[in-house]
Coordinates of C-alpha atoms and ligand atoms in Angstrom, one line a residue:
M1 CA 0.0 0.0 0.0
T2 CA 1.2 3.5 -0.7
A3 CA -1.3 5.2 1.6
D4 CA 1.6 6.7 3.7
A5 CA 3.4 7.7 0.6
G6 CA 4.3 11.0 2.1
P7 CA 3.1 14.4 2.4
T8 CA 3.4 15.3 -1.3
R9 CA 0.4 17.5 -2.3
V10 CA -0.9 17.1 -5.8
D11 CA -0.3 20.2 -7.7
A12 CA -3.3 20.4 -10.0
T13 CA -1.5 22.4 -12.5
A14 CA 0.3 19.2 -13.5
G15 CA -1.6 17.9 -16.6
V16 CA -2.8 19.5 -19.8
D17 CA 0.2 21.5 -20.7
G18 CA 1.9 20.8 -17.4
I19 CA 2.4 17.0 -17.4
G20 CA 5.8 17.5 -18.9
D21 CA 8.9 18.4 -16.8
A22 CA 7.3 19.7 -13.8
G23 CA 5.2 16.5 -13.5
A24 CA 8.4 14.5 -13.8
T25 CA 10.0 16.1 -10.9
R26 CA 7.1 15.5 -8.7
A27 CA 6.5 11.9 -9.7
E28 CA 10.1 11.1 -9.0
A29 CA 10.2 13.0 -5.8
A30 CA 7.0 11.2 -4.6
G31 CA 8.8 7.9 -5.5
T32 CA 5.5 6.2 -6.0
G33 CA 5.9 6.0 -9.7
G34 CA 3.5 7.4 -12.3
P35 CA 5.4 8.4 -15.4
A36 CA 5.7 12.0 -16.1
D37 CA 5.1 12.6 -19.8
P38 CA 1.9 12.0 -21.7
A39 CA 3.4 9.2 -23.8
G40 CA 4.5 7.5 -20.6
L41 CA 1.2 8.0 -19.0
R42 CA -0.6 6.5 -22.0
R43 CA 1.7 3.5 -22.0
L44 CA 1.1 2.9 -18.3
A45 CA -2.7 3.0 -18.9
V46 CA -2.6 0.7 -21.8
D47 CA -0.3 -1.8 -20.0
T48 CA -2.6 -1.7 -17.1
L49 CA -5.7 -2.5 -19.3
D50 CA -3.8 -5.1 -21.2
A51 CA -2.7 -6.8 -17.9
N52 CA -6.3 -6.8 -16.7
W53 CA -7.8 -8.2 -19.9
E54 CA -9.4 -11.7 -19.3
H55 CA -10.5 -13.4 -22.5
D56 CA -13.6 -11.2 -23.3
H57 CA -13.6 -8.6 -20.5
T58 CA -11.3 -6.5 -18.3
V59 CA -11.3 -7.2 -14.5
P60 CA -11.3 -4.0 -12.5
S61 CA -8.3 -5.4 -10.4
R62 CA -6.5 -8.8 -10.6
T63 CA -6.5 -9.0 -6.9
L64 CA -9.5 -7.1 -5.3
Y65 CA -12.1 -7.7 -8.2
P66 CA -11.1 -10.6 -10.4
H67 CA -14.6 -10.9 -12.1
Q68 CA -16.4 -8.5 -14.5
W69 CA -18.3 -5.5 -12.9
S70 CA -21.0 -3.7 -14.8
W71 CA -20.2 0.1 -14.5
D72 CA -16.5 -0.7 -14.6
S73 CA -16.9 -2.2 -18.0
A74 CA -18.7 0.9 -19.3
F75 CA -15.9 3.2 -18.1
I76 CA -13.3 0.8 -19.3
A77 CA -14.9 0.8 -22.9
I78 CA -14.6 4.6 -23.0
G79 CA -10.9 4.3 -22.6
L80 CA -10.4 1.1 -24.7
A81 CA -12.1 2.9 -27.6
H82 CA -9.0 5.1 -27.9
V83 CA -6.5 2.3 -28.1
R84 CA -8.2 -1.1 -28.6
P85 CA -11.6 -0.4 -30.1
D86 CA -12.3 -4.0 -30.9
R87 CA -11.9 -4.7 -27.2
A88 CA -14.2 -1.8 -26.2
W89 CA -17.1 -3.5 -28.0
R90 CA -16.2 -7.0 -26.8
E91 CA -16.2 -5.7 -23.2
L92 CA -19.7 -4.3 -23.6
A93 CA -20.9 -7.3 -25.5
S94 CA -19.6 -9.8 -22.9
L95 CA -21.4 -7.9 -20.1
F96 CA -24.7 -7.7 -22.0
R97 CA -24.5 -11.5 -22.7
A98 CA -25.1 -11.8 -19.0
Q99 CA -28.3 -9.7 -19.1
W100 CA -31.2 -11.3 -17.4
A101 CA -34.4 -11.9 -19.3
D102 CA -36.1 -9.1 -17.4
G103 CA -33.6 -6.6 -18.8
R104 CA -31.4 -6.3 -15.6
V105 CA -27.7 -6.1 -16.3
P106 CA -26.0 -7.8 -13.3
H107 CA -23.5 -5.8 -11.3
I108 CA -21.0 -8.7 -11.3
V109 CA -20.5 -11.4 -13.9
F110 CA -18.5 -14.2 -12.2
N111 CA -15.7 -15.8 -14.1
P112 CA -16.4 -19.6 -13.7
A113 CA -12.7 -20.5 -14.1
L114 CA -11.8 -18.8 -10.8
R115 CA -11.5 -20.7 -7.6
V116 CA -14.3 -20.6 -4.9
G117 CA -13.3 -17.7 -2.6
A118 CA -11.6 -15.6 -5.3
Y119 CA -14.0 -12.9 -4.3
F120 CA -16.5 -12.5 -1.4
P121 CA -19.5 -12.7 -1.7
G122 CA -19.1 -15.2 -4.5
P123 CA -21.7 -17.1 -6.6
E124 CA -22.7 -19.4 -3.8
M125 CA -24.0 -16.5 -1.8
W126 CA -26.0 -14.9 -4.7
G127 CA -27.6 -18.2 -5.7
T128 CA -28.9 -16.9 -9.0
A129 CA -28.5 -20.2 -10.9
D130 CA -32.0 -21.3 -10.1
V131 CA -33.8 -18.0 -10.6
P132 CA -35.9 -18.1 -13.8
G133 CA -34.6 -15.8 -16.6
T134 CA -30.9 -15.8 -15.5
P135 CA -28.0 -16.4 -17.9
A136 CA -25.9 -19.6 -18.0
V137 CA -23.1 -17.8 -16.3
A138 CA -23.3 -17.0 -12.6
T139 CA -24.0 -13.3 -11.7
S140 CA -25.1 -11.1 -8.8
G141 CA -28.7 -10.1 -8.7
L142 CA -28.0 -6.3 -8.3
V143 CA -27.5 -3.5 -10.9
Q144 CA -25.1 -0.6 -11.0
P145 CA -25.6 3.0 -12.5
P146 CA -26.6 2.5 -16.1
V147 CA -23.7 4.5 -17.8
H148 CA -23.4 1.9 -20.6
A149 CA -25.5 3.7 -23.3
L150 CA -23.4 6.9 -22.7
A151 CA -20.2 4.7 -22.8
A152 CA -21.3 3.0 -26.0
L153 CA -22.1 6.4 -27.7
L154 CA -18.7 7.9 -26.6
A155 CA -16.9 4.7 -27.7
Y156 CA -18.4 5.0 -31.1
R157 CA -17.5 8.7 -31.4
R158 CA -14.0 7.8 -30.5
A159 CA -13.9 5.1 -33.2
P160 CA -16.7 5.8 -35.7
D161 CA -16.2 2.9 -38.1
T162 CA -18.4 0.3 -39.6
T163 CA -17.4 -2.2 -36.9
G164 CA -18.5 0.3 -34.2
L165 CA -21.7 1.0 -36.1
A166 CA -22.5 -2.7 -36.2
A167 CA -21.7 -3.1 -32.5
L168 CA -24.0 -0.2 -31.6
R169 CA -26.7 -1.8 -33.6
R170 CA -26.3 -5.0 -31.8
L171 CA -26.2 -3.3 -28.3
Y172 CA -29.1 -0.9 -28.9
P173 CA -31.9 -3.3 -28.0
A174 CA -30.1 -4.6 -25.0
L175 CA -29.5 -1.0 -23.8
V176 CA -33.3 -0.3 -24.3
A177 CA -34.2 -3.4 -22.3
Q178 CA -31.7 -2.3 -19.6
Q179 CA -33.7 1.0 -19.3
R180 CA -37.0 -0.7 -19.5
Y181 CA -36.2 -3.0 -16.5
L182 CA -35.3 0.1 -14.5
A183 CA -38.2 2.0 -15.5
D184 CA -40.8 -0.7 -15.2
R185 CA -39.5 -2.7 -12.2
R186 CA -37.6 -0.3 -10.0
D187 CA -39.8 2.6 -9.9
V188 CA -40.8 1.6 -6.4
A189 CA -42.4 5.0 -5.5
G190 CA -44.1 5.5 -8.8
D191 CA -42.5 8.9 -9.2
G192 CA -40.5 8.2 -12.5
L193 CA -37.2 7.5 -10.6
V194 CA -35.3 4.3 -10.2
C195 CA -34.9 2.9 -6.6
I196 CA -31.7 1.2 -5.7
V197 CA -32.1 -1.8 -3.3
H198 CA -28.6 -2.0 -2.2
P199 CA -25.6 0.5 -1.5
W200 CA -23.7 -1.7 -3.9
E201 CA -26.1 -0.6 -6.7
S202 CA -24.9 3.0 -6.2
G203 CA -21.3 2.2 -7.0
L204 CA -20.3 4.2 -4.0
D205 CA -20.8 1.5 -1.6
N206 CA -20.0 3.1 1.8
S207 CA -20.7 6.7 0.9
P208 CA -21.9 8.7 3.9
A209 CA -25.1 9.2 1.8
W210 CA -26.1 5.6 2.9
D211 CA -25.4 6.1 6.6
D212 CA -29.0 6.9 7.6
P213 CA -30.7 4.3 5.5
M214 CA -28.2 1.7 6.5
A215 CA -28.6 2.4 10.2
A216 CA -32.1 0.9 9.8
V217 CA -30.8 -2.4 8.4
P218 CA -30.8 -4.9 11.3
A219 CA -27.4 -6.7 11.4
E220 CA -24.5 -7.3 13.8
A221 CA -20.9 -7.0 12.9
A222 CA -20.2 -10.2 14.7
V223 CA -21.8 -12.2 12.0
M224 CA -18.8 -11.5 9.9
S225 CA -16.8 -14.0 12.0
A226 CA -18.6 -16.7 10.0
Y227 CA -17.2 -15.4 6.8
R228 CA -13.8 -14.7 5.3
R229 CA -13.7 -11.3 3.6
H230 CA -11.6 -11.2 0.5
D231 CA -11.1 -7.4 0.3
T232 CA -9.2 -6.9 3.5
T233 CA -6.6 -9.5 2.6
H234 CA -5.7 -7.4 -0.4
A235 CA -6.3 -3.9 1.0
D236 CA -5.9 -2.1 4.3
A237 CA -9.0 -2.6 6.4
A238 CA -8.9 1.0 7.4
H239 CA -9.5 1.9 3.8
R240 CA -12.4 -0.4 3.2
P241 CA -16.0 -0.6 4.5
T242 CA -16.3 -1.8 8.0
D243 CA -17.6 -5.3 9.2
L244 CA -20.8 -3.7 10.4
D245 CA -21.2 -2.4 6.7
Y246 CA -20.5 -5.8 5.4
A247 CA -23.0 -7.5 7.8
R248 CA -25.6 -5.1 6.5
Y249 CA -24.6 -5.6 2.8
L250 CA -25.1 -9.4 3.4
A251 CA -28.4 -8.9 5.2
I252 CA -29.8 -6.9 2.2
V253 CA -28.5 -9.3 -0.3
A254 CA -30.2 -12.2 1.7
A255 CA -33.5 -10.1 1.8
Y256 CA -33.5 -9.7 -2.0
R257 CA -32.2 -13.2 -2.7
D258 CA -34.9 -14.8 -0.6
H259 CA -37.5 -12.7 -2.3
G260 CA -36.3 -14.4 -5.6
Y261 CA -34.8 -11.1 -6.8
S262 CA -38.3 -10.0 -7.6
D263 CA -39.0 -6.4 -7.5
R264 CA -42.7 -6.8 -6.7
E265 CA -43.8 -5.5 -3.3
L266 CA -40.4 -4.4 -2.3
S267 CA -41.8 -1.4 -0.4
A268 CA -43.6 -3.9 1.9
G269 CA -40.4 -5.0 3.6
H270 CA -37.1 -4.6 1.7
P271 CA -34.6 -3.1 4.1
F272 CA -32.9 -0.6 1.8
L273 CA -34.9 1.5 -0.7
V274 CA -33.2 4.7 -1.9
E275 CA -33.5 7.1 -4.9
C276 CA -29.8 8.0 -5.6
P277 CA -29.1 11.2 -7.7
L278 CA -26.2 9.7 -9.5
F279 CA -28.0 6.5 -10.5
N280 CA -31.0 8.5 -11.8
A281 CA -28.8 11.0 -13.6
A282 CA -27.1 8.1 -15.4
F283 CA -30.6 6.8 -16.1
G284 CA -31.6 10.0 -17.7
A285 CA -28.3 10.5 -19.5
A286 CA -28.7 7.0 -20.9
E287 CA -32.0 8.2 -22.6
H288 CA -30.2 11.1 -24.1
A289 CA -27.4 8.8 -25.4
L290 CA -30.1 6.4 -26.7
A291 CA -31.7 9.1 -28.6
E292 CA -28.5 9.7 -30.5
I293 CA -27.7 6.0 -30.9
A294 CA -31.2 5.5 -32.3
T295 CA -30.6 8.1 -34.9
L296 CA -27.3 6.3 -35.8
V297 CA -28.8 2.9 -36.2
G298 CA -32.0 4.0 -37.9
G299 CA -34.3 3.9 -34.9
D300 CA -36.7 6.6 -33.6
P301 CA -35.1 9.1 -31.0
G302 CA -38.4 10.6 -30.1
P303 CA -39.4 8.3 -27.3
H304 CA -35.9 8.5 -25.8
R305 CA -36.1 12.2 -25.8
D306 CA -39.4 12.2 -24.0
R307 CA -38.3 9.8 -21.5
A308 CA -35.1 11.9 -20.9
A309 CA -37.2 14.9 -20.2
R310 CA -39.5 13.0 -17.8
I311 CA -36.5 11.7 -15.8
T312 CA -35.0 15.2 -15.4
E313 CA -38.3 16.6 -14.4
A314 CA -38.7 13.8 -11.7
L315 CA -35.1 14.4 -10.5
L316 CA -35.8 18.1 -10.0
R317 CA -39.2 17.4 -8.3
R318 CA -37.9 14.6 -6.0
L319 CA -34.2 14.9 -5.3
Y320 CA -33.3 18.7 -5.6
A321 CA -32.9 20.4 -2.2
P322 CA -33.3 24.1 -2.9
N323 CA -31.9 25.2 0.5
A324 CA -28.8 23.1 0.0
G325 CA -28.4 23.9 -3.7
T326 CA -27.7 20.3 -4.6
F327 CA -29.4 17.0 -5.2
Q328 CA -29.7 14.6 -2.3
P329 CA -30.8 10.9 -2.2
R330 CA -34.3 10.1 -1.0
D331 CA -34.9 7.4 1.5
L332 CA -38.0 5.8 0.5
R333 CA -38.4 4.1 3.8
T334 CA -38.8 7.4 5.6
D335 CA -39.6 9.5 2.5
R336 CA -37.0 12.1 3.5
L337 CA -33.9 13.5 1.8
V338 CA -30.5 12.4 3.1
S339 CA -28.6 15.6 4.2
A340 CA -25.1 14.4 3.8
R341 CA -23.4 16.3 0.9
T342 CA -21.6 13.9 -1.3
V343 CA -20.4 13.9 -4.9
L344 CA -23.4 11.9 -5.8
G345 CA -25.4 15.2 -5.7
L346 CA -23.2 16.8 -8.4
A347 CA -23.9 14.0 -10.9
P348 CA -27.1 15.5 -12.4
L349 CA -24.7 18.0 -14.2
I350 CA -24.3 15.3 -16.9
L351 CA -27.9 15.9 -18.0
P352 CA -27.8 18.3 -20.9
D353 CA -31.5 19.5 -20.1
L354 CA -30.8 20.3 -16.5
P355 CA -32.3 23.9 -16.0
T356 CA -29.7 26.7 -15.7
R357 CA -30.8 27.5 -12.2
Q358 CA -30.0 24.1 -10.8
A359 CA -26.9 23.7 -13.1
D360 CA -25.6 27.0 -11.6
A361 CA -26.3 25.8 -8.1
L362 CA -24.4 22.7 -8.7
V363 CA -21.4 24.6 -10.0
V364 CA -21.5 26.8 -6.8
E365 CA -21.6 23.5 -4.7
A366 CA -18.7 22.1 -6.8
R367 CA -16.6 25.2 -6.3
S368 CA -17.3 25.5 -2.7
A369 CA -14.8 24.5 0.0
R370 CA -16.6 21.3 0.3
F371 CA -15.5 20.0 -3.1
G372 CA -12.9 22.6 -4.3
V373 CA -13.3 22.4 -8.1
A374 CA -11.4 25.4 -9.6
R375 CA -9.4 26.4 -12.6
R376 CA -6.3 25.7 -10.6
M377 CA -7.2 23.0 -8.0
D378 CA -4.9 22.7 -5.0
R379 CA -6.4 19.4 -4.0
P380 CA -8.3 16.6 -5.9
L381 CA -12.1 16.4 -6.0
P382 CA -13.2 14.3 -3.0
T383 CA -16.2 12.0 -2.8
Y384 CA -17.6 13.7 0.2
D385 CA -17.8 17.2 1.7
R386 CA -14.2 17.7 2.9
T387 CA -15.6 20.2 5.6
A388 CA -17.8 17.5 7.2
P389 CA -16.6 16.3 10.7
D390 CA -16.9 12.7 9.6
F391 CA -14.9 13.1 6.3
E392 CA -12.5 10.2 6.2
P393 CA -9.5 10.7 3.8
L394 CA -8.6 7.0 3.7
R395 CA -11.9 5.1 3.7
Y396 CA -13.0 4.3 0.2
W397 CA -16.0 6.3 -0.8
R398 CA -16.1 8.5 2.3
G399 CA -13.6 11.0 1.2
P400 CA -10.9 9.8 -1.2
S401 CA -10.8 11.1 -4.8
W402 CA -11.9 8.7 -7.6
L403 CA -11.4 9.1 -11.3
N404 CA -14.9 8.0 -12.3
T405 CA -16.7 10.5 -10.2
G406 CA -14.3 13.3 -11.3
W407 CA -14.8 12.1 -14.9
L408 CA -18.6 12.4 -14.6
V409 CA -18.3 15.8 -12.9
R410 CA -16.0 17.1 -15.6
H411 CA -18.4 15.8 -18.3
G412 CA -21.1 17.7 -16.6
L413 CA -19.1 20.9 -16.4
L414 CA -18.3 20.8 -20.2
T415 CA -22.0 19.9 -20.9
H416 CA -23.1 23.1 -19.0
G417 CA -20.4 25.5 -20.5
H418 CA -17.7 25.6 -17.9
P419 CA -14.5 24.6 -19.9
D420 CA -12.2 26.3 -17.5
L421 CA -13.4 24.4 -14.5
A422 CA -13.5 21.2 -16.5
A423 CA -9.8 21.9 -17.5
G424 CA -8.9 22.4 -13.9
L425 CA -10.5 19.1 -12.9
R426 CA -8.8 17.3 -15.8
R427 CA -5.3 18.6 -14.8
S428 CA -6.0 17.6 -11.3
M429 CA -7.0 14.0 -12.3
I430 CA -4.1 13.6 -14.6
G431 CA -1.7 14.9 -11.8
L432 CA -3.0 12.2 -9.6
V433 CA -2.0 9.4 -11.9
T434 CA 1.3 11.2 -12.7
Q435 CA 2.1 11.2 -9.0
A436 CA 0.9 7.9 -7.9
G437 CA 0.0 5.6 -10.9
C438 CA -3.2 3.9 -11.9
H439 CA -4.5 3.5 -8.3
E440 CA -8.1 2.7 -7.5
Y441 CA -8.5 5.9 -5.4
F442 CA -6.3 8.6 -4.0
H443 CA -5.8 10.4 -0.7
P444 CA -7.8 13.7 -1.1
D445 CA -5.1 15.8 0.4
T446 CA -1.8 14.3 -0.5
G447 CA -2.8 12.5 -3.7
A448 CA -1.2 9.2 -2.4
G449 CA -2.4 6.1 -4.2
L450 CA -5.0 3.9 -2.2
G451 CA -6.7 0.6 -2.9
S452 CA -5.7 -1.5 -5.8
P453 CA -2.5 -0.2 -7.5
A454 CA -3.5 -1.3 -11.1
F455 CA -7.1 -0.3 -11.5
S456 CA -8.7 -0.5 -14.8
W457 CA -11.2 2.5 -14.8
T458 CA -8.5 4.8 -13.6
A459 CA -6.3 3.7 -16.6
A460 CA -9.3 3.8 -19.1
L461 CA -10.4 7.2 -18.0
L462 CA -7.0 8.6 -18.0
L463 CA -6.7 7.7 -21.7
D464 CA -9.9 9.6 -22.3
L465 CA -8.7 12.6 -20.4
L466 CA -5.3 12.5 -22.2
A467 CA -7.1 12.3 -25.6
D468 CA -9.1 15.4 -25.0
Ligands
LIG501 C1 -16.5 -1.8 -5.4 O1 -17.6 -2.5 -5.1 C2 -17.6 -4.0 -4.9 C3 -19.0 -4.5 -4.6 O2 -19.7 -4.4 -5.8 C4 -16.7 -4.2 -3.7 O3 -16.3 -3.3 -2.9 O4 -16.3 -5.4 -3.5 C5 -17.0 -0.3 -5.8 O5 -16.1 0.6 -5.9 C6 -17.9 -0.4 -7.2 O6 -18.2 0.9 -7.6 C7 -17.0 -1.0 -8.2 O7 -17.8 -1.2 -9.4 C8 -16.4 -2.4 -7.7 C9 -15.4 -3.0 -8.8 O8 -14.5 -2.0 -9.1 O9 -15.8 -2.3 -6.5

C-alpha cells in the first residue's frame, strides 16, 4: 500500500500543458511511480488495461475484483475505444451477454474459471442459478448505475467505423431493455425515478449518503466472524467498508435473494430503498445517449427524448434540495432526503437538459470549500464534503478521490459550459496518476495512491482525459 506515501500534495497544475517536466520532478520526488510525460502515462494506462484483460472482458483489478463489474466495463470501454476499439465492443458485448431476461444487467458477472473464494461474496452467496430468466453464467442479482449507453455512444464517437456501428446496432436493443427494466420494475415510489435496493447498486458502496438508510438495516458486525472477507486480505481494512457495513450488505443481499430477486412488493419489507441522484442522472443521460444511438442505427429518437425529459423533471421534483443547492438521495423508507453532501449530488450536471438555475447551483456547490473544483485546483475532488466532521480521507467512498466521479463531474461541467473548471479538474486528475500511478482511489489531500495499484477504470478514464 502507498497510503502513507508521504506529504506530497498534488499540484493540480500538472496535466494538460503541465504534465511535462514539472510533473516528472514531482512523480520522481514522490517515489510512487507514475510516469511524467503524456506518452509514458498513456503507455502505463494501456499496459494496465492489457494486464487486466481476461478473454472477453477487463477485470477491475486482478487482486481485489477478479470478475467483471458492470459500470467498470462501461468506463473501461470509453478508454479502450481510444486504443483497442475492438476490445471496447467485446467488453460491452460480454457484459450484456449476462443480461437477465427481465432486462437487468447484473453488477457482477462471475468468471467460472476462478476458484471458490476468489471474491467475497461469490456465486454461492448470490444463488442466481435457479432464478428463472438468469443467464448460463453465474451473476449477482443487483445492478449498477446505467452509464453503458453513454459509454457506447462515446466509444463510437472515438472510433466511428463500420465495426463500431455494427456493434452499436447489436447493443441498442439490450440497452433499451436495460432502461425498461429500471423504469418498469424499479420505480418503487411510482415517481419516475429508479430505486436502488442495495448500496452496492450506487457504486459508491459506503458513501456517507447511505449512513442513515443503512442504520435501519438490522445486522450485527459479529456475523462476519462466520465469513472470510476477501477485500481486507488485499487492501488495508482502514481503507475499506467496516465489518458492520458488510454485515448489513449481506443482510440486504439475503433479503433480496430470498425474495427471488423479484421487484414486486419491495416497499412492503425490503430493508434498503433509496433514490440516488447519480444513479438517476445516469438513467436520464442514458435516454439522451439512446436518442443519439437510435438516430445512428435508424431507430426513432423521439421516445428516448421524451423519457429523458421526464426523468430530469422527476429528479428536480424529488431529489433537488433548494436550500442546500444540490441533489440529495431520498430514503423511501422514511420519504426524507438524506442531508449528507456527497459527490453523488453533483452528478445531475451530466444531464444536458438540467435547467440553468440548478446547473448553476451545482457549480456553486462544486466550487465550494466542500469540493474545491477550480481552474487551478490545490487538492483533488473528494467524494464527500471535505468540511464535514466525519470526512475520512482514507476510507473508500467516504472522502478519497476517484477518477470515475471526477470524470462524470468534468463531463457535466463541459455539458453546461464551464470549460475552465473542466480543464482544472482534468489537470488535477491527470496529476493524480502522474504522481501515484493507476490507483483505485487517491488520498484527497496528498494524492497518495490507495486501494488496488493497477485499477482498470483509472487507466481507461486517464486515456480519455489525455485524448481530449
Ligand atoms: C466496489 O464494489 C464492490 C462491490 O460491488 C466491492 O467493494 O467489492 C465499488 O467501488 C464499485 O463501484 C465497483 O464497481 C467495484 C469494482 O471496481 O468495486
